[in-house]
Structures are given as C-alpha cells and as structure tokens.
Coordinates of C-alpha atoms and ligand atoms in Angstrom, one line a residue:
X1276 CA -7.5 13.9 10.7
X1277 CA -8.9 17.2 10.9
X1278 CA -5.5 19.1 10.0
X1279 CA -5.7 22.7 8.8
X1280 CA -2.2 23.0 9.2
X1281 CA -2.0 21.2 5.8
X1282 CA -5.3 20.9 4.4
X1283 CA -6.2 22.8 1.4
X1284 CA -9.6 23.9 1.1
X1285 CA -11.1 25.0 -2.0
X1286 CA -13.8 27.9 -1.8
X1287 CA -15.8 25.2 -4.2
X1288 CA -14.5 22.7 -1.4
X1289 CA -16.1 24.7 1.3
X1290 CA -19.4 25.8 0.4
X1291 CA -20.2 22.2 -0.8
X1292 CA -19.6 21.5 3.0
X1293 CA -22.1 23.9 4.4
X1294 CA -24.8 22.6 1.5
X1295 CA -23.5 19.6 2.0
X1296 CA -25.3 16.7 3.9
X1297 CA -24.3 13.3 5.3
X1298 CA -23.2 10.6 3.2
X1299 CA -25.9 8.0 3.5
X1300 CA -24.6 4.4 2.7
X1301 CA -27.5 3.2 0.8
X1302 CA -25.5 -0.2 -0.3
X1303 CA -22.2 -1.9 -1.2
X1304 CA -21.2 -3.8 -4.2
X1305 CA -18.9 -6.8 -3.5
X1306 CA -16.7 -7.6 -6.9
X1307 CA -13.8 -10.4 -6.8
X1308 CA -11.9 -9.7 -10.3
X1309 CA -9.4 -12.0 -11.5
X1310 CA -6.0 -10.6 -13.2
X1311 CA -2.9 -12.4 -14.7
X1312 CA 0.3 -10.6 -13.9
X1313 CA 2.2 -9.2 -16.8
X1314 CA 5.4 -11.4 -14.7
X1315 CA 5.1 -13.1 -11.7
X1316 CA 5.9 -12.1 -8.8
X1317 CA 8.2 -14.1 -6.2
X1318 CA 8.9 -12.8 -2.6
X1319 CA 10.4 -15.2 0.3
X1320 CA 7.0 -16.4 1.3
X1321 CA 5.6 -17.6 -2.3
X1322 CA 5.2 -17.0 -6.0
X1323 CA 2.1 -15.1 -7.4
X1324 CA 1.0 -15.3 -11.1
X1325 CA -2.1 -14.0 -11.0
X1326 CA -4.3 -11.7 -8.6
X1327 CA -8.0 -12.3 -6.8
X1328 CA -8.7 -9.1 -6.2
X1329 CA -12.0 -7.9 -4.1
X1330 CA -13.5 -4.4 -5.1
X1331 CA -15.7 -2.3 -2.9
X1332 CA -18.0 -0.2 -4.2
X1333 CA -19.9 2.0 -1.7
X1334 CA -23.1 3.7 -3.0
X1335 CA -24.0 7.3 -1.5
X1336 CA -26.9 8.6 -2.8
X1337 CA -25.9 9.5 -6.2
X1338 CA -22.2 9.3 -5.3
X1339 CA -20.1 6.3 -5.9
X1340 CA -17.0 5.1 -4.5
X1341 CA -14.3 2.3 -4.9
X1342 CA -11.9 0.5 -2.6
X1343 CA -9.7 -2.0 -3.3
X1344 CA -8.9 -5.2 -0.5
X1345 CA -5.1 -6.0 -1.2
X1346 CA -5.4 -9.2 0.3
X1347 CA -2.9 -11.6 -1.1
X1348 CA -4.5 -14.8 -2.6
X1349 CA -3.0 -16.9 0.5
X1350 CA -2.6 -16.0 4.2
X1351 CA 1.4 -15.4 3.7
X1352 CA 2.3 -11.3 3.8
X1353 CA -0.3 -11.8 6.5
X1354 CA -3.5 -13.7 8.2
X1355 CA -5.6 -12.3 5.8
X1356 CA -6.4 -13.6 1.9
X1357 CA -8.8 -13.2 -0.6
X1358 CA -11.3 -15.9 0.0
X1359 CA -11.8 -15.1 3.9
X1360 CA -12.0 -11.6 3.0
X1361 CA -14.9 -11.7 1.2
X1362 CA -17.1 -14.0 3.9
X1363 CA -15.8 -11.3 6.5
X1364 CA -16.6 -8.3 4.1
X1365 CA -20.1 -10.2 3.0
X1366 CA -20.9 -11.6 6.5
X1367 CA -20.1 -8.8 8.9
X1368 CA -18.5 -5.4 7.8
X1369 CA -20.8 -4.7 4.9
X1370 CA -24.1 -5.0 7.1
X1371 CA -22.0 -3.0 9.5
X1372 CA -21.8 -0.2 7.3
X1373 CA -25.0 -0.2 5.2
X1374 CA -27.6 2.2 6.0
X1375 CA -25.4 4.5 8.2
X1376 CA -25.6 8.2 7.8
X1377 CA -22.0 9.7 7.7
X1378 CA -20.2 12.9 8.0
X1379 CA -16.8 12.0 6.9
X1380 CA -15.2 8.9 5.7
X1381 CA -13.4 9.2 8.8
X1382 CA -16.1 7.8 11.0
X1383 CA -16.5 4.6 8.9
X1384 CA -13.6 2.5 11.4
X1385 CA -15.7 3.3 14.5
X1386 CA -18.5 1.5 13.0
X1387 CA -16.4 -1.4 12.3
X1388 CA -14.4 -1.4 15.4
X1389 CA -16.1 -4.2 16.8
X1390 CA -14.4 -6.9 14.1
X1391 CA -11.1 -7.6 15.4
X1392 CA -8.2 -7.1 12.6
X1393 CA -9.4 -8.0 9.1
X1394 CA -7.6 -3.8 8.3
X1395 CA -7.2 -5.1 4.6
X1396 CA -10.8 -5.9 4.6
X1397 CA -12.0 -2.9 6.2
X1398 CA -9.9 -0.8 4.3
X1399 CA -11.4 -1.8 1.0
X1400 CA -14.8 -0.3 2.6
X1401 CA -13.0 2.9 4.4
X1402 CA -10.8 4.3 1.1
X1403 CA -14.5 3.2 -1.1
X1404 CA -15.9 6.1 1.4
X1405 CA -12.9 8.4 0.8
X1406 CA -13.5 8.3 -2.8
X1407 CA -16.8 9.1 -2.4
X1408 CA -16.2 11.9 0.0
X1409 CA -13.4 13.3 -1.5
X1410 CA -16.2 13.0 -4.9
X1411 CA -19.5 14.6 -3.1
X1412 CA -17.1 17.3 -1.7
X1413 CA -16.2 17.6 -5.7
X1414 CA -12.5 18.0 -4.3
X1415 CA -9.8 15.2 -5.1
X1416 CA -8.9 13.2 -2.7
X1417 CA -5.2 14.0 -2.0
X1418 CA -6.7 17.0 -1.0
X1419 CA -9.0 15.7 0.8
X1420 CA -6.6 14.0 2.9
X1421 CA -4.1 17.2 3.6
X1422 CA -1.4 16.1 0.6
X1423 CA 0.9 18.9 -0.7
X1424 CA 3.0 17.3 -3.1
X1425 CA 1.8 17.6 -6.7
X1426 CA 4.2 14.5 -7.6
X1427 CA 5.2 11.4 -6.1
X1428 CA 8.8 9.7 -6.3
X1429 CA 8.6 6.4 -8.1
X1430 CA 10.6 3.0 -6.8
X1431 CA 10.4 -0.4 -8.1
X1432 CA 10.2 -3.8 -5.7
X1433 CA 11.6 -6.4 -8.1
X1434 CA 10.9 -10.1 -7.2
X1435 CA 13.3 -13.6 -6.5
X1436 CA 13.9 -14.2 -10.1
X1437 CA 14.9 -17.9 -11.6
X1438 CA 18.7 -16.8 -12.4
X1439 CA 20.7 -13.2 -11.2
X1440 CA 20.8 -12.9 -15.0
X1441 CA 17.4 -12.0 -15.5
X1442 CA 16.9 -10.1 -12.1
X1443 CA 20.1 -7.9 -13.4
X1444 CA 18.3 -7.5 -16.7
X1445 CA 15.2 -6.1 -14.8
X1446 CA 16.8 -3.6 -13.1
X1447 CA 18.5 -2.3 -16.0
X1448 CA 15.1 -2.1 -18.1
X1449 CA 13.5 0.0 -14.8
X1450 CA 16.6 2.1 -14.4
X1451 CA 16.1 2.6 -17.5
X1452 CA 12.4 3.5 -17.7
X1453 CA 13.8 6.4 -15.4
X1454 CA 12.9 4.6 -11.6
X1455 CA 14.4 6.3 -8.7
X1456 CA 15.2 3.5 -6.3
X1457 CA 15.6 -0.6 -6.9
X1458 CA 13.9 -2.6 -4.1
X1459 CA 15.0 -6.1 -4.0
X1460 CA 13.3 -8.9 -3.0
X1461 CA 16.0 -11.2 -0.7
X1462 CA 16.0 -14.6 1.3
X1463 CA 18.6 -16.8 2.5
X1464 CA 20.4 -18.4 -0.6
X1465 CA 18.8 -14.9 -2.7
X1466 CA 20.9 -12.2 -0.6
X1467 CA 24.8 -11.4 -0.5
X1468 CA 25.2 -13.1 -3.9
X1469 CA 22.5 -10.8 -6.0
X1470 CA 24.2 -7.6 -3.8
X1471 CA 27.9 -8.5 -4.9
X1472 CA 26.2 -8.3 -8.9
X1473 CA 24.2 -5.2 -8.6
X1474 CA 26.3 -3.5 -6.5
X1475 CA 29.5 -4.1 -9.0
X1476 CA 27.2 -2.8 -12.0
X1477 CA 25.6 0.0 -10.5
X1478 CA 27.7 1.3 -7.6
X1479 CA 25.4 4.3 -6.9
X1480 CA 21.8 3.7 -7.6
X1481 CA 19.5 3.7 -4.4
X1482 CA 19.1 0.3 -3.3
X1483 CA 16.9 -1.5 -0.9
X1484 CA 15.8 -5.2 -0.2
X1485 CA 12.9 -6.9 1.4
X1486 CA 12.8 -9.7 3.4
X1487 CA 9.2 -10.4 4.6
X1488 CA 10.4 -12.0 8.0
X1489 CA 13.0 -14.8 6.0
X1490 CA 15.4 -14.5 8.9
X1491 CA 15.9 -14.7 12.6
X1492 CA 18.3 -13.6 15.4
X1493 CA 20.5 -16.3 14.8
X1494 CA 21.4 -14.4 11.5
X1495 CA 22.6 -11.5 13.5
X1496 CA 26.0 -11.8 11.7
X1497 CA 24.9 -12.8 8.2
X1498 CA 23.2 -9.8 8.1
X1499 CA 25.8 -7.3 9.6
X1500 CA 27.4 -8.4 5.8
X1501 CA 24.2 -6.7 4.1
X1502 CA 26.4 -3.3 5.6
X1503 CA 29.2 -3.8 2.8
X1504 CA 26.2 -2.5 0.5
X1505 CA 25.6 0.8 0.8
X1506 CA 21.7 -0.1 1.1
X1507 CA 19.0 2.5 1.8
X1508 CA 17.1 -0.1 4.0
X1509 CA 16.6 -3.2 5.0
X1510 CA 13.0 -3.7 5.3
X1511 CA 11.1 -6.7 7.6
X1512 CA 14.1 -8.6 8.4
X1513 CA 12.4 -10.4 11.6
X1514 CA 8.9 -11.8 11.8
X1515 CA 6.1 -10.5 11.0
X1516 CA 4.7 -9.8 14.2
X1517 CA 7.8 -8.3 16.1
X1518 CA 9.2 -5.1 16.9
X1519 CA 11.1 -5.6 19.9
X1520 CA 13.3 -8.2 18.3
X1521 CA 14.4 -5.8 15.3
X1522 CA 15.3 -3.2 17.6
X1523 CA 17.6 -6.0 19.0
X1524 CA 18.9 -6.1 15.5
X1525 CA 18.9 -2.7 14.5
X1526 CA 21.1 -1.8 17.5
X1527 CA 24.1 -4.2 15.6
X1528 CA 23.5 -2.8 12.0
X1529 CA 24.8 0.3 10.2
X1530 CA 22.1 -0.2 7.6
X1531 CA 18.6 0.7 8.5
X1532 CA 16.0 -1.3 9.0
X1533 CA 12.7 -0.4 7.7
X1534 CA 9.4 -1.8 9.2
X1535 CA 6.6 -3.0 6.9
X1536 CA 4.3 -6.1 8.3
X1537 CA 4.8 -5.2 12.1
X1538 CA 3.1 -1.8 11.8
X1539 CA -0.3 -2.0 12.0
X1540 CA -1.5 1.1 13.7
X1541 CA -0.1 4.7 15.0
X1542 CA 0.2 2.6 17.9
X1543 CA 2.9 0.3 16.8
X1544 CA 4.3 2.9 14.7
X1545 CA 4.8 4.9 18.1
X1546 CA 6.0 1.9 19.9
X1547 CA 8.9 0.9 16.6
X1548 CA 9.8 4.7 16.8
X1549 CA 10.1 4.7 20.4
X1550 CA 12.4 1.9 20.8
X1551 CA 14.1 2.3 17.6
X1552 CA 13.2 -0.8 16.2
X1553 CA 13.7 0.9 13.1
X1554 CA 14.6 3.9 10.8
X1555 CA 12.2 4.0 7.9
X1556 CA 8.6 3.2 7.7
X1557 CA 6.8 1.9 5.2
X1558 CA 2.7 2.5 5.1
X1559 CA 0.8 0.4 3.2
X1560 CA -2.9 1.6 3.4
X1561 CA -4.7 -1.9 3.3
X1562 CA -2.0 -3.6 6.3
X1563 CA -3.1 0.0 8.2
X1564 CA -6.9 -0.4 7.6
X1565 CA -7.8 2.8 5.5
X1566 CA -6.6 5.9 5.3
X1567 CA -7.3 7.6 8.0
X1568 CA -5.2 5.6 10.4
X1569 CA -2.6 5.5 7.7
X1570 CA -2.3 9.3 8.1
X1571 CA -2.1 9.2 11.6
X1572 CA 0.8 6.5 11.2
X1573 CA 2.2 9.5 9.1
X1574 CA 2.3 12.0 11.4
X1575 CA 3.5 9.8 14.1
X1576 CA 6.5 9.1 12.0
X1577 CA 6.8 12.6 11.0
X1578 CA 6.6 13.7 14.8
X1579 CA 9.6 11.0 15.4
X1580 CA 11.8 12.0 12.7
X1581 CA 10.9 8.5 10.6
X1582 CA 10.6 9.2 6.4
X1583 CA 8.0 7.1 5.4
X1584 CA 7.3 5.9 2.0
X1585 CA 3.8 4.0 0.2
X1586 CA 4.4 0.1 0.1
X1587 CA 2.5 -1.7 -2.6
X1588 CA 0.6 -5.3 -2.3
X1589 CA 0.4 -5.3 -6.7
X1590 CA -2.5 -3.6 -6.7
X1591 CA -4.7 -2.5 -10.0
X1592 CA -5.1 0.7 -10.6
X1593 CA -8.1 1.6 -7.8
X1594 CA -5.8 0.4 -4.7
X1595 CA -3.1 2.1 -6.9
X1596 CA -4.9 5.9 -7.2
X1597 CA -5.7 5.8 -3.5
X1598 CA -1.6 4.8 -2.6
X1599 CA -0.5 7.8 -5.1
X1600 CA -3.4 10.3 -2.8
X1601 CA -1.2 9.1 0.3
X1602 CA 2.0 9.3 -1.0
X1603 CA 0.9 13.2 -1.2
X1604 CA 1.8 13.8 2.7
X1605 CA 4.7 15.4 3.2
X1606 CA 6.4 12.6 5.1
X1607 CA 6.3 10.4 2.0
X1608 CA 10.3 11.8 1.3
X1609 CA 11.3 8.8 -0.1
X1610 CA 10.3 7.3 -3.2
X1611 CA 7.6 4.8 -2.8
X1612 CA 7.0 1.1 -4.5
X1613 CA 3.9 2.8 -6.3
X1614 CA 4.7 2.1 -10.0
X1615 CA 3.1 1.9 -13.2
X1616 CA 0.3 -0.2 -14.2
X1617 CA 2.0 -1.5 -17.1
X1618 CA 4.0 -3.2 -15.3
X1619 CA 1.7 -5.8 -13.9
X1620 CA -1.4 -5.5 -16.2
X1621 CA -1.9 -5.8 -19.9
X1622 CA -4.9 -3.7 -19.9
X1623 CA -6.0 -1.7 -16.2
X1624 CA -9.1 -0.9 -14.5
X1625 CA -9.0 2.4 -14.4
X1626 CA -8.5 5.2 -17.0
X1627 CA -6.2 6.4 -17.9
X1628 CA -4.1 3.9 -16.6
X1629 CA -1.2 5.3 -13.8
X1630 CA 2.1 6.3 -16.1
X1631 CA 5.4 7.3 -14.3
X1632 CA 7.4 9.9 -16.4
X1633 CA 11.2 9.5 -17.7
X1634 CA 11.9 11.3 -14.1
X1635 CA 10.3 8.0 -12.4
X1636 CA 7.7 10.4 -10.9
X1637 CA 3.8 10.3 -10.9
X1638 CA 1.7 13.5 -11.0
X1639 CA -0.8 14.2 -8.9
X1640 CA -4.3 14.9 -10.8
X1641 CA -7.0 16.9 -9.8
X1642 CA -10.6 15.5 -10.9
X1643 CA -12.6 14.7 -7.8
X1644 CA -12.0 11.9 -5.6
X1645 CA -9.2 9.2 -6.8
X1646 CA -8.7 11.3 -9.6
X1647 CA -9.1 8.5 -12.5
X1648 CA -12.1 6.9 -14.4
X1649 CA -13.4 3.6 -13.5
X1650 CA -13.5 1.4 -16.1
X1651 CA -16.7 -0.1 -15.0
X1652 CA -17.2 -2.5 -18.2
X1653 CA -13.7 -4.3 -17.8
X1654 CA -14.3 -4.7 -14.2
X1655 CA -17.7 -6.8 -15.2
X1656 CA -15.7 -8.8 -17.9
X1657 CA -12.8 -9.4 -15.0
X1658 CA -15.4 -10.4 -12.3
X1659 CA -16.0 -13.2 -11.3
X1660 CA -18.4 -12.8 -8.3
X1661 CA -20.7 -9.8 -7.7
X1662 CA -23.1 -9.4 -4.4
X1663 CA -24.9 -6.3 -3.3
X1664 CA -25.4 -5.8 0.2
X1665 CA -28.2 -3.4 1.0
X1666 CA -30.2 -4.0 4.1
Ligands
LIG1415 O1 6.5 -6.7 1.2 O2 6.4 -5.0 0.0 C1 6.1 -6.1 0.2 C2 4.1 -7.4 -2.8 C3 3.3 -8.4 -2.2 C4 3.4 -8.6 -0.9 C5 4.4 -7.9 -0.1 C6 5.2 -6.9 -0.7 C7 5.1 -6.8 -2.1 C8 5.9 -5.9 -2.9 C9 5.4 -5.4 -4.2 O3 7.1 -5.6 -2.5 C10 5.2 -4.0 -4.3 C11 4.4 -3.7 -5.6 O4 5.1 -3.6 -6.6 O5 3.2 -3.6 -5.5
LIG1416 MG1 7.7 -5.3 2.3

C-alpha cells in the first residue's frame, strides 16, 4: 500500500503524521437502514426493490468514520446477505476490532484474518477506518489511497426490464443524461434479442452486459453470437466461483470477458490474468474486502496489462464516496458502474448527494476523508437497528 510512486502528500498531510498518534478504536456503531429503490433492480439471479443496508461507524477518539456492507438482501451475487452480516459483524469482527490501537487503516484485515471470507462484512469495518484515517490525517481519502485522477468516467448497469420497450427507453434517458457506457443486464431468453434492438438504434455507443454466472460451457456457441455486437465486455459469464472455466471460454470468443464475482483477492486476480481467464476486471471494494486489497487487485491488474473499472452493489451514497476514492487509481481507464444517487434514491445519505455532469463524469472533491457530509439525522430516521459495540 505504501506507494510513493503515486501518493500525494500534502505538507499539512505530513506533519499531521509526525504529531500524529495511533488511531485507537474506542467503539463501532452497527446501523441497518432500510431504502426503497427509486426502480427496481432485476439481474439474472433476482429482483431487488428495496435495500437493507448495514452502516459501520468506527469511533477514533474524536474522529469518526463510515463504511458501508454491500451485502445483497439474499445470498445470490454471493454467500453473503444482510441479515448474516450483521450476526458476523456483531458477533465476531466488531469485538475483533474494538479497543485496538492502529497506525493505518491498512492493518485493520490482519486483525480480522482469522474469520474466514465474510470480505463484504469486513470491508464495511476496513473503508469505516479509511474514512477515519484519511479524516485524522485531514487529507481526503483518494489521496490517501495514491488516486491521481481528479474525475472519474461514469457508466450505467441497467437491469432485466418487463418489455425491451422500456429497457430501450432507459438507455435513451441515460445516454441522454450524458453516461459514457450502457452496461446491460443479460440471461438466457434476455440476450441476443435486447442486442439486435440496441445495437440497431445506437450502433456506436460503448456497450457491455452482465451475466452473473447465467450460463455454462454448454453455451459455448450461443455466446460466440454475443461477437456480432461489437461489445466492450462480457462480464461473469460462468459461475461464480470459476476462473479456469472462463479461460476455457475466453480462448473461443472475440469479445472479452470481464471477471467480477470470481475475483476475490490479488490472488485470483493474478491467477485470471495469468491464465487469461479474462481481459477486463472489475473491482468492487465490498466482494474484495476493503480497500486496501482492492488496491493491490489494482496494481496486479495494472502490472498484467488488465483495465480495471469500479463495480457497484446499488450502494447509498457512503459505499458510493468510497467507490468514486477508488476509481481515482490510474488503472480505473474505463468508465465505471459508479453513478448518481438520483438514480436509486429519492433523498441520500450523504450531502451533497453524488451528481455526474452532462460529460457523465464525477469530480473528485477534496474535504477530508470520503469527501461528503454524513447526513446523520436521515440515517436515524432510515434505521432500523442500531448496536454499539465497545468492549
Ligand atoms: O453484477 O455488477 C453486478 C448490482 C447488484 C449486484 C450485482 C451487480 C449489480 C450491478 C449494479 O450491476 C451496479 C450499480 O448500479 O450499483
Ligand atoms: Mg457484475
């Protein structure tokens, strides 16, 4: 992590590290909110309406930081979900965490090595620590964490819709709104047929899709048709589990394939570059387990020749700040599915709310730590469990 190749100190930065002392984790606050989608949100594994969202908030003597867990509501992106995220935050990482003196963030996994998987859980505790970090060090966190882009490329991941009507009106309104790439959601019976539509309207845009593991080896030569599109990517085609088997695949496609669910570490991402089980990866920071292992995925890509780009698990706007930090790096070269929070949530959690410009591009901003305010009062009126484990 330690990278002064890219890191940016500040002189301020810098002589609040030699005053500086540890961060003590006095206590963590455990919040589960509760937030209706603006639209719902349909992927190959399920439907989503509305999200149970967990909120860590790590307090450092003074100095208070927030993570998000982006746990779905059900174990289907992955094993974990909301509920079992809590008992595992609650029951075991929290105490593992409370009452340790820190230097960096950075240490926090080490601590929490012992619990097997759980990354979404544990990253809700690790990027709470960055914020706080990033916020004692008075420095903002995309700093903090060696970014050097001062604005982020903008994409949208649009859902299974009831008719290709509606999903064609969608993309017009966010091609509209100025987005920089369409990322479709696809399944068997949802693929070839929504291509032919969008690729006759809009023969040039930047197009993707996303499979979350709908198909299998058998549908070697269905998918060698997704090659007639002109498509950026094809993301998670295979289980959710496997690389070896989308190398297999990616050997017999012209498209690429891009890896979401299987990479879990810098390890796998090492082991999907090295056998070219793909082209493109994507890094979601909560799948990872915090950020710091999600900036070694980075550089691992970036030492492989891989363009990575920030995933997005409908996060409010606290999961959402620490994605746009990430998306800093300068692998992040293609535009991300970190958008707006208007378009999932009537009113956010954090202000001011994350706006993309008519250029579907975010700005970087430079208050300390995540950069935006926490709207502490909504998130009490949103909650609808609160614990604070101190020991
Ligand atoms: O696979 O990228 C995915 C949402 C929930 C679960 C998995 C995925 C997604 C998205 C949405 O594609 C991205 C977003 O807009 O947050
Ligand atoms: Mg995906």
């Amino acid at each position: 992590m330690r990278r002064p190749r890219q890191r940016n100190f500040s002189f301020r930065a810098l002589a609040w590290r030699a005053v500086t002392k540890n961060m003590k984790i006095e206590a963590i606050t455990l919040r589960e909110i509760q937030m209706p989608l603006i639209h719902f949100f349909e992927t190959s594994f399920g439907r989503t309406t509305h999200r149970r969202i967990i909120l860590a908030q790590v307090h450092c003597e003074g100095v208070e930081g927030w993570g998000e867990c982006v746990a779905g509501e059900g174990p289907f992106f992955n094993e974990e979900w909301t509920e079992e995220a809590w008992a595992t935050l609650k029951t075991y990482l929290c105490p593992l965490l409370v009452g340790k003196d820190l230097k960096s963030a950075d240490e926090s996994a080490t601590h929490m090595a012992k619990i097997r998987g759980h990354r979404m859980a544990k990253a809700a505790l690790e990027n709470a620590l960055w914020d706080a970090e990033a916020k004692q060090k008075q420095t903002p966190l995309w700093k903090l964490l060696g970014g050097t882009r001062q604005e982020i490329a903008c994409g949208v991941s649009i859902g299974i819709q009831d008719t290709v009507e509606q999903l064609l009106g969608k993309i017009e309104t966010e091609l509209s709104a100025g987005y920089q790439r369409i990322k479709v959601k696809v399944k068997p019976s949802w693929d070839l047929n929504i291509l032919e539509k969008i690729r006759a309207r809009w023969p040039k845009i930047l197009l993707s899709c996303d499979a979350n593991s709908a198909y299998t080896l058998n549908d070697v030569a269905h998918l060698q048709k997704f090659d007639d599109f002109n498509l950026l990517m094809i993301e998670q085609p295979l289980w959710s589990d496997d690389i070896y088997h989308h190398a297999k695949l990616q050997s017999q496609l012209k498209t690429a394939l891009c890896l979401d669910e299987s990479i879990l570490h810098a390890r796998s991402a090492e082991m999907a570059a090295e056998m070219k089980a793909c082209r493109i990866i994507n890094i979601k920071v909560g799948r990872i387990g915090g950020l710091a292992e999600a900036n070694r995925v980075h550089d691992v890509c970036q030492k492989h020749n891989i363009p990575v780009w920030c995933g997005g698990m409908l996060e409010s706007g606290i999961g959402r700040a620490h994605n746009i930090a990430l998306s800093s790096l300068a692998n992040f070269s293609l535009p991300g599915d970190v958008s707006a929070s208007k378009r999932y949530w009537k009113e956010d959690i954090i202000e001011p709310a994350v706006e993309v410009s008519a250029q579907g591009t975010i700005a970087m901003r430079n208050d300390p730590g995540i950069g935006s305010g926490i709207d502490v009062e909504q998130i009490e009126k949103l909650a609808v469990r609160k614990e604070t484990i101190r020991n």
